[in-house]
mmCIF file of C-alpha atoms in Angstrom:
data_model
loop_
_atom_site.group_PDB
_atom_site.id
_atom_site.type_symbol
_atom_site.label_atom_id
_atom_site.label_comp_id
_atom_site.label_asym_id
_atom_site.label_seq_id
_atom_site.Cartn_x
_atom_site.Cartn_y
_atom_site.Cartn_z
ATOM 1 C CA UNK K 38 181.818 133.625 37.499
ATOM 2 C CA UNK K 39 180.191 133.233 40.950
ATOM 3 C CA UNK K 40 181.646 136.676 41.884
ATOM 4 C CA UNK K 41 179.900 138.215 38.682
ATOM 5 C CA UNK K 42 176.542 136.709 39.464
ATOM 6 C CA UNK K 43 176.648 138.032 43.082
ATOM 7 C CA UNK K 44 177.414 141.575 41.850
ATOM 8 C CA UNK K 45 174.566 141.380 39.447
ATOM 9 C CA UNK K 46 172.154 140.096 42.194
ATOM 10 C CA UNK K 47 173.388 142.860 44.561
ATOM 11 C CA UNK K 48 172.951 145.499 41.863
ATOM 12 C CA UNK K 49 169.424 144.385 41.248
ATOM 13 C CA UNK K 50 168.468 144.312 44.881
ATOM 14 C CA UNK K 51 169.716 147.689 45.577
ATOM 15 C CA UNK K 52 167.306 149.479 42.988
ATOM 16 C CA UNK K 53 164.301 147.437 44.194
ATOM 17 C CA UNK K 54 161.533 149.653 45.427
ATOM 18 C CA UNK K 55 158.675 148.381 47.768
ATOM 19 C CA UNK K 56 156.475 151.143 46.130
ATOM 20 C CA UNK K 57 156.467 149.007 42.967
ATOM 21 C CA UNK K 58 156.303 145.611 44.857
ATOM 22 C CA UNK K 59 156.234 142.752 42.101
ATOM 23 C CA UNK K 60 157.361 139.117 42.249
ATOM 24 C CA UNK K 61 160.266 138.918 41.125
ATOM 25 C CA UNK K 62 160.948 142.329 42.870
ATOM 26 C CA UNK K 63 161.720 145.174 40.552
ATOM 27 C CA UNK K 64 165.349 144.693 38.991
ATOM 28 C CA UNK K 65 165.366 141.123 39.869
ATOM 29 C CA UNK K 66 164.619 138.081 37.775
ATOM 30 C CA UNK K 67 163.872 134.454 38.695
ATOM 31 C CA UNK K 68 167.185 133.552 37.375
ATOM 32 C CA UNK K 69 169.073 136.191 39.729
ATOM 33 C CA UNK K 70 167.088 135.048 42.776
ATOM 34 C CA UNK K 71 167.990 131.466 42.091
ATOM 35 C CA UNK K 72 171.672 132.431 41.609
ATOM 36 C CA UNK K 73 171.223 134.273 45.051
ATOM 37 C CA UNK K 74 169.878 131.131 46.661
ATOM 38 C CA UNK K 75 172.658 129.224 45.238
ATOM 39 C CA UNK K 76 175.029 131.552 46.865
ATOM 40 C CA UNK K 77 173.335 130.907 50.153
ATOM 41 C CA UNK K 78 171.655 134.404 50.036
ATOM 42 C CA UNK K 79 175.030 136.049 50.595
ATOM 43 C CA UNK K 80 174.617 139.817 49.986
ATOM 44 C CA UNK K 81 177.564 141.575 51.729
ATOM 45 C CA UNK K 82 175.925 145.106 51.220
ATOM 46 C CA UNK K 83 173.431 145.610 54.267
ATOM 47 C CA UNK K 84 171.474 148.288 52.256
ATOM 48 C CA UNK K 85 170.959 146.055 49.243
ATOM 49 C CA UNK K 86 170.123 143.127 51.469
ATOM 50 C CA UNK K 87 167.483 145.033 53.263
ATOM 51 C CA UNK K 88 166.012 146.536 49.805
ATOM 52 C CA UNK K 89 165.702 142.865 48.607
ATOM 53 C CA UNK K 90 164.353 141.571 51.844
ATOM 54 C CA UNK K 91 161.381 144.287 51.576
ATOM 55 C CA UNK K 92 161.026 143.219 48.050
ATOM 56 C CA UNK K 93 160.646 139.532 48.785
ATOM 57 C CA UNK K 94 157.747 140.137 51.068
ATOM 58 C CA UNK K 95 155.644 140.389 48.043
ATOM 59 C CA UNK K 96 156.689 136.942 46.843
ATOM 60 C CA UNK K 97 155.064 135.419 49.747
ATOM 61 C CA UNK K 98 151.727 135.432 47.991
ATOM 62 C CA UNK K 99 153.173 134.304 44.751
ATOM 63 C CA UNK K 100 151.574 130.975 43.556
ATOM 64 C CA UNK K 101 155.065 129.535 42.469
ATOM 65 C CA UNK K 102 156.179 127.446 45.419
ATOM 66 C CA UNK K 103 159.787 127.805 44.110
ATOM 67 C CA UNK K 104 159.425 131.745 44.558
ATOM 68 C CA UNK K 105 157.185 131.690 47.504
ATOM 69 C CA UNK K 106 158.568 129.092 49.733
ATOM 70 C CA UNK K 107 161.929 128.209 48.414
ATOM 71 C CA UNK K 108 163.417 131.825 47.775
ATOM 72 C CA UNK K 109 161.155 134.437 49.681
ATOM 73 C CA UNK K 110 160.623 132.454 52.890
ATOM 74 C CA UNK K 111 164.139 130.681 52.878
ATOM 75 C CA UNK K 112 165.943 134.070 52.008
ATOM 76 C CA UNK K 113 163.959 136.050 54.726
ATOM 77 C CA UNK K 114 164.586 133.056 57.477
ATOM 78 C CA UNK K 115 168.198 132.790 56.636
ATOM 79 C CA UNK K 116 168.989 136.446 56.971
ATOM 80 C CA UNK K 117 166.968 136.945 60.206
ATOM 81 C CA UNK K 118 168.708 133.654 61.659
ATOM 82 C CA UNK K 119 172.060 134.879 60.672
ATOM 83 C CA UNK K 120 171.344 138.389 62.404
ATOM 84 C CA UNK K 121 171.953 140.145 59.112
ATOM 85 C CA UNK K 122 168.673 142.376 59.442
ATOM 86 C CA UNK K 123 169.027 145.079 62.111
ATOM 87 C CA UNK K 124 166.411 146.372 64.550
ATOM 88 C CA UNK K 125 165.092 149.039 62.187
ATOM 89 C CA UNK K 126 164.993 146.401 59.375
ATOM 90 C CA UNK K 127 162.809 143.898 61.524
ATOM 91 C CA UNK K 128 160.383 146.463 62.628
ATOM 92 C CA UNK K 129 159.922 147.386 58.912
ATOM 93 C CA UNK K 130 159.406 143.762 57.987
ATOM 94 C CA UNK K 131 157.314 143.185 60.924
ATOM 95 C CA UNK K 132 154.911 146.037 60.054
ATOM 96 C CA UNK K 133 154.999 145.048 56.337
ATOM 97 C CA UNK K 134 153.832 141.488 57.067
ATOM 98 C CA UNK K 135 151.245 142.641 59.472
ATOM 99 C CA UNK K 136 149.761 144.480 56.337
ATOM 100 C CA UNK K 137 149.581 141.084 54.496
ATOM 101 C CA UNK K 138 147.539 139.524 57.169
ATOM 102 C CA UNK K 139 144.748 141.922 57.037
ATOM 103 C CA UNK K 140 144.939 142.502 53.170
ATOM 104 C CA UNK K 141 143.443 140.641 50.161
ATOM 105 C CA UNK K 142 144.677 137.104 49.680
ATOM 106 C CA UNK K 143 142.904 135.540 46.670
ATOM 107 C CA UNK K 144 145.030 132.436 46.137
ATOM 108 C CA UNK K 145 145.249 131.866 50.066
ATOM 109 C CA UNK K 146 149.236 131.988 50.202
ATOM 110 C CA UNK K 147 149.885 135.403 51.458
ATOM 111 C CA UNK K 148 148.383 135.122 54.991
ATOM 112 C CA UNK K 149 149.869 131.849 55.823
ATOM 113 C CA UNK K 150 153.248 132.469 54.633
ATOM 114 C CA UNK K 151 153.273 136.189 56.295
ATOM 115 C CA UNK K 152 152.568 134.235 59.697
ATOM 116 C CA UNK K 153 155.387 131.944 58.813
ATOM 117 C CA UNK K 154 157.738 134.613 58.388
ATOM 118 C CA UNK K 155 156.517 136.453 61.459
ATOM 119 C CA UNK K 156 157.386 133.201 63.313
ATOM 120 C CA UNK K 157 160.836 134.291 62.274
ATOM 121 C CA UNK K 158 160.567 137.710 63.500
ATOM 122 C CA UNK K 159 159.408 136.708 66.833
ATOM 123 C CA UNK K 160 162.415 134.200 67.009
ATOM 124 C CA UNK K 161 164.800 136.887 66.714
ATOM 125 C CA UNK K 162 163.087 138.987 69.571
ATOM 126 C CA UNK K 163 163.332 135.755 71.614
ATOM 127 C CA UNK K 164 166.877 135.187 70.925
ATOM 128 C CA UNK K 165 167.973 138.841 71.213
ATOM 129 C CA UNK K 166 165.069 140.988 72.642
ATOM 130 C CA UNK K 167 164.395 144.126 70.734
ATOM 131 C CA UNK K 168 160.691 144.631 71.002
ATOM 132 C CA UNK K 169 159.113 146.720 73.694
ATOM 133 C CA UNK K 170 156.731 144.953 75.853
ATOM 134 C CA UNK K 171 153.992 146.699 74.200
ATOM 135 C CA UNK K 172 155.129 145.641 70.697
ATOM 136 C CA UNK K 173 155.484 141.946 72.031
ATOM 137 C CA UNK K 174 152.032 142.134 73.433
ATOM 138 C CA UNK K 175 150.726 143.482 70.142
ATOM 139 C CA UNK K 176 152.389 140.444 68.417
ATOM 140 C CA UNK K 177 150.856 137.909 70.633
ATOM 141 C CA UNK K 178 147.241 139.324 70.058
ATOM 142 C CA UNK K 179 148.121 139.451 66.476
ATOM 143 C CA UNK K 180 149.272 136.045 66.361
ATOM 144 C CA UNK K 181 146.342 134.794 68.284
ATOM 145 C CA UNK K 182 143.890 136.676 66.250
ATOM 146 C CA UNK K 183 145.407 135.212 62.958
ATOM 147 C CA UNK K 184 145.217 131.664 64.172
ATOM 148 C CA UNK K 185 141.442 132.012 65.491
ATOM 149 C CA UNK K 186 140.497 133.641 62.249
ATOM 150 C CA UNK K 187 141.530 130.718 59.734
ATOM 151 C CA UNK K 188 138.894 129.158 57.852
ATOM 152 C CA UNK K 189 140.919 128.270 54.856
ATOM 153 C CA UNK K 190 142.216 124.665 55.698
ATOM 154 C CA UNK K 191 144.064 123.954 52.627
ATOM 155 C CA UNK K 192 147.374 122.230 53.167
ATOM 156 C CA UNK K 193 149.603 120.806 50.651
ATOM 157 C CA UNK K 194 148.781 120.660 46.919
ATOM 158 C CA UNK K 195 150.928 118.845 44.201
ATOM 159 C CA UNK K 196 151.227 121.977 41.769
ATOM 160 C CA UNK K 197 150.833 124.837 44.114
ATOM 161 C CA UNK K 198 152.665 123.752 47.184
ATOM 162 C CA UNK K 199 151.814 124.620 50.844
ATOM 163 C CA UNK K 200 149.291 127.084 52.228
ATOM 164 C CA UNK K 201 149.054 125.432 55.804
ATOM 165 C CA UNK K 202 147.762 128.341 57.648
ATOM 166 C CA UNK K 203 146.913 126.461 60.894
ATOM 167 C CA UNK K 204 150.441 125.090 61.009
ATOM 168 C CA UNK K 205 152.110 128.386 60.259
ATOM 169 C CA UNK K 206 149.991 130.149 62.668
ATOM 170 C CA UNK K 207 150.902 127.592 65.287
ATOM 171 C CA UNK K 208 154.668 128.034 64.445
ATOM 172 C CA UNK K 209 154.373 131.701 65.255
ATOM 173 C CA UNK K 210 152.679 131.042 68.496
ATOM 174 C CA UNK K 211 155.135 128.661 69.325
ATOM 175 C CA UNK K 212 158.106 131.106 69.046
ATOM 176 C CA UNK K 213 156.100 133.588 71.108
ATOM 177 C CA UNK K 214 155.402 130.721 73.759
ATOM 178 C CA UNK K 215 159.134 130.229 74.023
ATOM 179 C CA UNK K 216 159.856 133.707 74.840
ATOM 180 C CA UNK K 217 160.410 133.998 78.641
ATOM 181 C CA UNK K 218 159.371 137.520 78.496
ATOM 182 C CA UNK K 219 155.661 136.651 78.024
ATOM 183 C CA UNK K 220 153.374 136.791 81.043
ATOM 184 C CA UNK K 221 150.598 134.339 82.169
ATOM 185 C CA UNK K 222 148.014 136.435 80.700
ATOM 186 C CA UNK K 223 149.813 136.374 77.251
ATOM 187 C CA UNK K 224 150.295 132.609 77.473
ATOM 188 C CA UNK K 225 146.637 132.058 78.398
ATOM 189 C CA UNK K 226 145.951 134.028 75.142
ATOM 190 C CA UNK K 227 147.883 131.649 73.216
ATOM 191 C CA UNK K 228 146.009 128.629 74.850
ATOM 192 C CA UNK K 229 142.809 130.134 73.841
ATOM 193 C CA UNK K 230 143.767 130.704 70.261
ATOM 194 C CA UNK K 231 145.164 127.100 69.825
ATOM 195 C CA UNK K 232 141.735 125.854 71.498
ATOM 196 C CA UNK K 233 139.842 127.425 68.494
ATOM 197 C CA UNK K 234 141.499 125.335 66.005
ATOM 198 C CA UNK K 235 141.911 121.930 67.918
ATOM 199 C CA UNK K 236 138.111 121.252 66.871
ATOM 200 C CA UNK K 237 137.452 123.623 63.964
ATOM 201 C CA UNK K 238 134.079 125.216 63.949
ATOM 202 C CA UNK K 239 134.015 124.530 60.304
ATOM 203 C CA UNK K 240 134.478 120.760 60.348
ATOM 204 C CA UNK K 241 137.700 119.522 58.463
ATOM 205 C CA UNK K 242 139.878 116.543 59.028
ATOM 206 C CA UNK K 243 143.440 117.410 59.279
ATOM 207 C CA UNK K 244 145.714 115.416 57.192
ATOM 208 C CA UNK K 245 148.889 117.449 56.983
ATOM 209 C CA UNK K 246 150.280 117.284 60.450
ATOM 210 C CA UNK K 247 148.239 120.261 61.894
ATOM 211 C CA UNK K 248 147.383 118.776 65.344
ATOM 212 C CA UNK K 249 151.035 118.065 66.076
ATOM 213 C CA UNK K 250 151.858 121.725 65.177
ATOM 214 C CA UNK K 251 149.134 123.031 67.410
ATOM 215 C CA UNK K 252 150.485 121.172 70.165
ATOM 216 C CA UNK K 253 153.991 122.642 69.964
ATOM 217 C CA UNK K 254 152.978 125.903 71.581
ATOM 218 C CA UNK K 255 150.982 124.334 74.129
ATOM 219 C CA UNK K 256 154.049 122.174 75.131
ATOM 220 C CA UNK K 257 156.045 125.442 75.550
ATOM 221 C CA UNK K 258 153.288 127.157 77.694
ATOM 222 C CA UNK K 259 153.414 124.109 79.779
ATOM 223 C CA UNK K 260 157.218 124.280 80.066
ATOM 224 C CA UNK K 261 156.876 127.486 81.959
ATOM 225 C CA UNK K 262 155.093 125.910 84.902
ATOM 226 C CA UNK K 263 152.644 128.521 85.373
ATOM 227 C CA UNK K 264 149.604 126.427 85.191
ATOM 228 C CA UNK K 265 148.225 123.749 87.650
ATOM 229 C CA UNK K 266 147.257 120.222 87.023
ATOM 230 C CA UNK K 267 143.616 121.080 87.660
ATOM 231 C CA UNK K 268 143.876 123.976 85.056
ATOM 232 C CA UNK K 269 145.319 121.690 82.465
ATOM 233 C CA UNK K 270 142.670 119.138 83.129
ATOM 234 C CA UNK K 271 139.964 121.651 82.845
ATOM 235 C CA UNK K 272 141.499 122.745 79.342
ATOM 236 C CA UNK K 273 142.051 119.447 78.115
ATOM 237 C CA UNK K 274 138.440 118.290 78.869
ATOM 238 C CA UNK K 275 136.837 121.406 77.319
ATOM 239 C CA UNK K 276 137.021 120.146 73.813
ATOM 240 C CA UNK K 277 134.748 117.008 73.693
ATOM 241 C CA UNK K 278 131.632 119.283 74.063
ATOM 242 C CA UNK K 279 132.695 120.874 70.730
ATOM 243 C CA UNK K 280 132.105 117.529 69.016
ATOM 244 C CA UNK K 281 128.254 118.338 68.986
ATOM 245 C CA UNK K 282 125.223 116.366 69.661
ATOM 246 C CA UNK K 283 126.053 112.910 70.950
ATOM 247 C CA UNK K 284 123.076 111.539 68.836
ATOM 248 C CA UNK K 285 125.356 112.320 65.932
ATOM 249 C CA UNK K 286 128.107 110.043 67.123
ATOM 250 C CA UNK K 287 129.798 107.783 64.444
ATOM 251 C CA UNK K 288 126.710 108.516 62.212
ATOM 252 C CA UNK K 289 127.842 111.994 60.970
ATOM 253 C CA UNK K 290 130.834 113.059 58.916
ATOM 254 C CA UNK K 291 131.242 116.469 60.587
ATOM 255 C CA UNK K 292 131.253 114.689 63.997
ATOM 256 C CA UNK K 293 133.740 112.071 62.846
ATOM 257 C CA UNK K 294 136.062 114.856 61.402
ATOM 258 C CA UNK K 295 136.014 116.760 64.747
ATOM 259 C CA UNK K 296 136.656 113.571 66.714
ATOM 260 C CA UNK K 297 139.561 112.680 64.429
ATOM 261 C CA UNK K 298 141.059 116.339 64.912
ATOM 262 C CA UNK K 299 140.603 116.059 68.639
ATOM 263 C CA UNK K 300 142.285 112.752 69.095
ATOM 264 C CA UNK K 301 145.054 113.621 66.862
ATOM 265 C CA UNK K 302 145.815 116.668 68.921
ATOM 266 C CA UNK K 303 145.575 114.921 72.544
ATOM 267 C CA UNK K 304 147.560 112.105 71.336
ATOM 268 C CA UNK K 305 150.435 114.327 70.033
ATOM 269 C CA UNK K 306 150.481 116.022 73.310
ATOM 270 C CA UNK K 307 150.443 112.876 75.113
ATOM 271 C CA UNK K 308 153.449 111.447 73.136
ATOM 272 C CA UNK K 309 155.547 114.623 73.345
ATOM 273 C CA UNK K 310 154.879 114.832 77.186
ATOM 274 C CA UNK K 311 155.527 110.914 77.677
ATOM 275 C CA UNK K 312 159.098 111.244 76.035
ATOM 276 C CA UNK K 313 159.966 114.635 77.228
ATOM 277 C CA UNK K 314 162.761 115.002 79.960
ATOM 278 C CA UNK K 315 161.243 118.229 81.566
ATOM 279 C CA UNK K 316 159.256 117.874 84.328
ATOM 280 C CA UNK K 317 156.655 120.507 83.780
ATOM 281 C CA UNK K 318 156.034 118.988 80.266
ATOM 282 C CA UNK K 319 155.670 115.567 81.644
ATOM 283 C CA UNK K 320 153.020 116.817 83.916
ATOM 284 C CA UNK K 321 150.922 117.223 81.070
ATOM 285 C CA UNK K 322 150.317 113.372 80.689
ATOM 286 C CA UNK K 323 147.668 113.138 83.614
ATOM 287 C CA UNK K 324 145.356 116.158 82.215
ATOM 288 C CA UNK K 325 145.923 114.698 78.668
ATOM 289 C CA UNK K 326 144.470 111.314 79.782
ATOM 290 C CA UNK K 327 141.652 112.910 81.588
ATOM 291 C CA UNK K 328 140.887 114.811 78.272
ATOM 292 C CA UNK K 329 141.158 111.599 76.101
ATOM 293 C CA UNK K 330 138.695 109.842 78.360
ATOM 294 C CA UNK K 331 136.107 112.640 77.680
ATOM 295 C CA UNK K 332 136.171 111.589 73.987
ATOM 296 C CA UNK K 333 133.348 109.355 72.889
#
């Protein structure tokens, strides 16, 4: 029976056409996709697997979290981590996902989940380099622009599931920060992008773990050891002025939300640096404390 289900799933995937992108993809059904997930996304035929991968990209904007997160994201991440999508396929997926970042996103799911899958694309290049330096540089810039552009701060909804743009954008930058091929200028671009969301220009109190996710790319930038203590201190101390007019301290909801976010971010960095065994990461403690002292 399981073999028959696998054959049916494979046949449907083979005839999926990205030109007629729907969710479920053409030739598929919710049941066939759930059967594929039950089989741990096993598709022996590489052509069928790639056709389905392309088709599943459209599901990243689906309002149903079971399709969007549980099947589309999990399936694409599984195939990439298993090395089951070749270089040509990775480029195809990457460029398709780039398109989602600039297209319409009426429900607010498409862009955050495109960014999350792009973090998996970035991971493949970190594990086994395949991008050219120019492609990698373009991805750094694209990820930085995405995170900096976020104005939708919705996180989790009991019915709709996750959006989580800030967290997913941070995950993408984290995978890039982990890549030893990035140079100092590219790491600085990552830090600049992170800084835009530590204290959002549109006040919002983070409640879904965003400060900790924003901290991750910073920790891996620090691990490279390319920044001095003075540079880190200046970076950590540059956030307090973003809180706004000191006269509003403790008497304005926007000011309080910004302070909440800044303290959560700096605290997350401090805790990670304090328990790290890496000397470069441990060295963040003093700059972080300096940053904390600037917060009213």
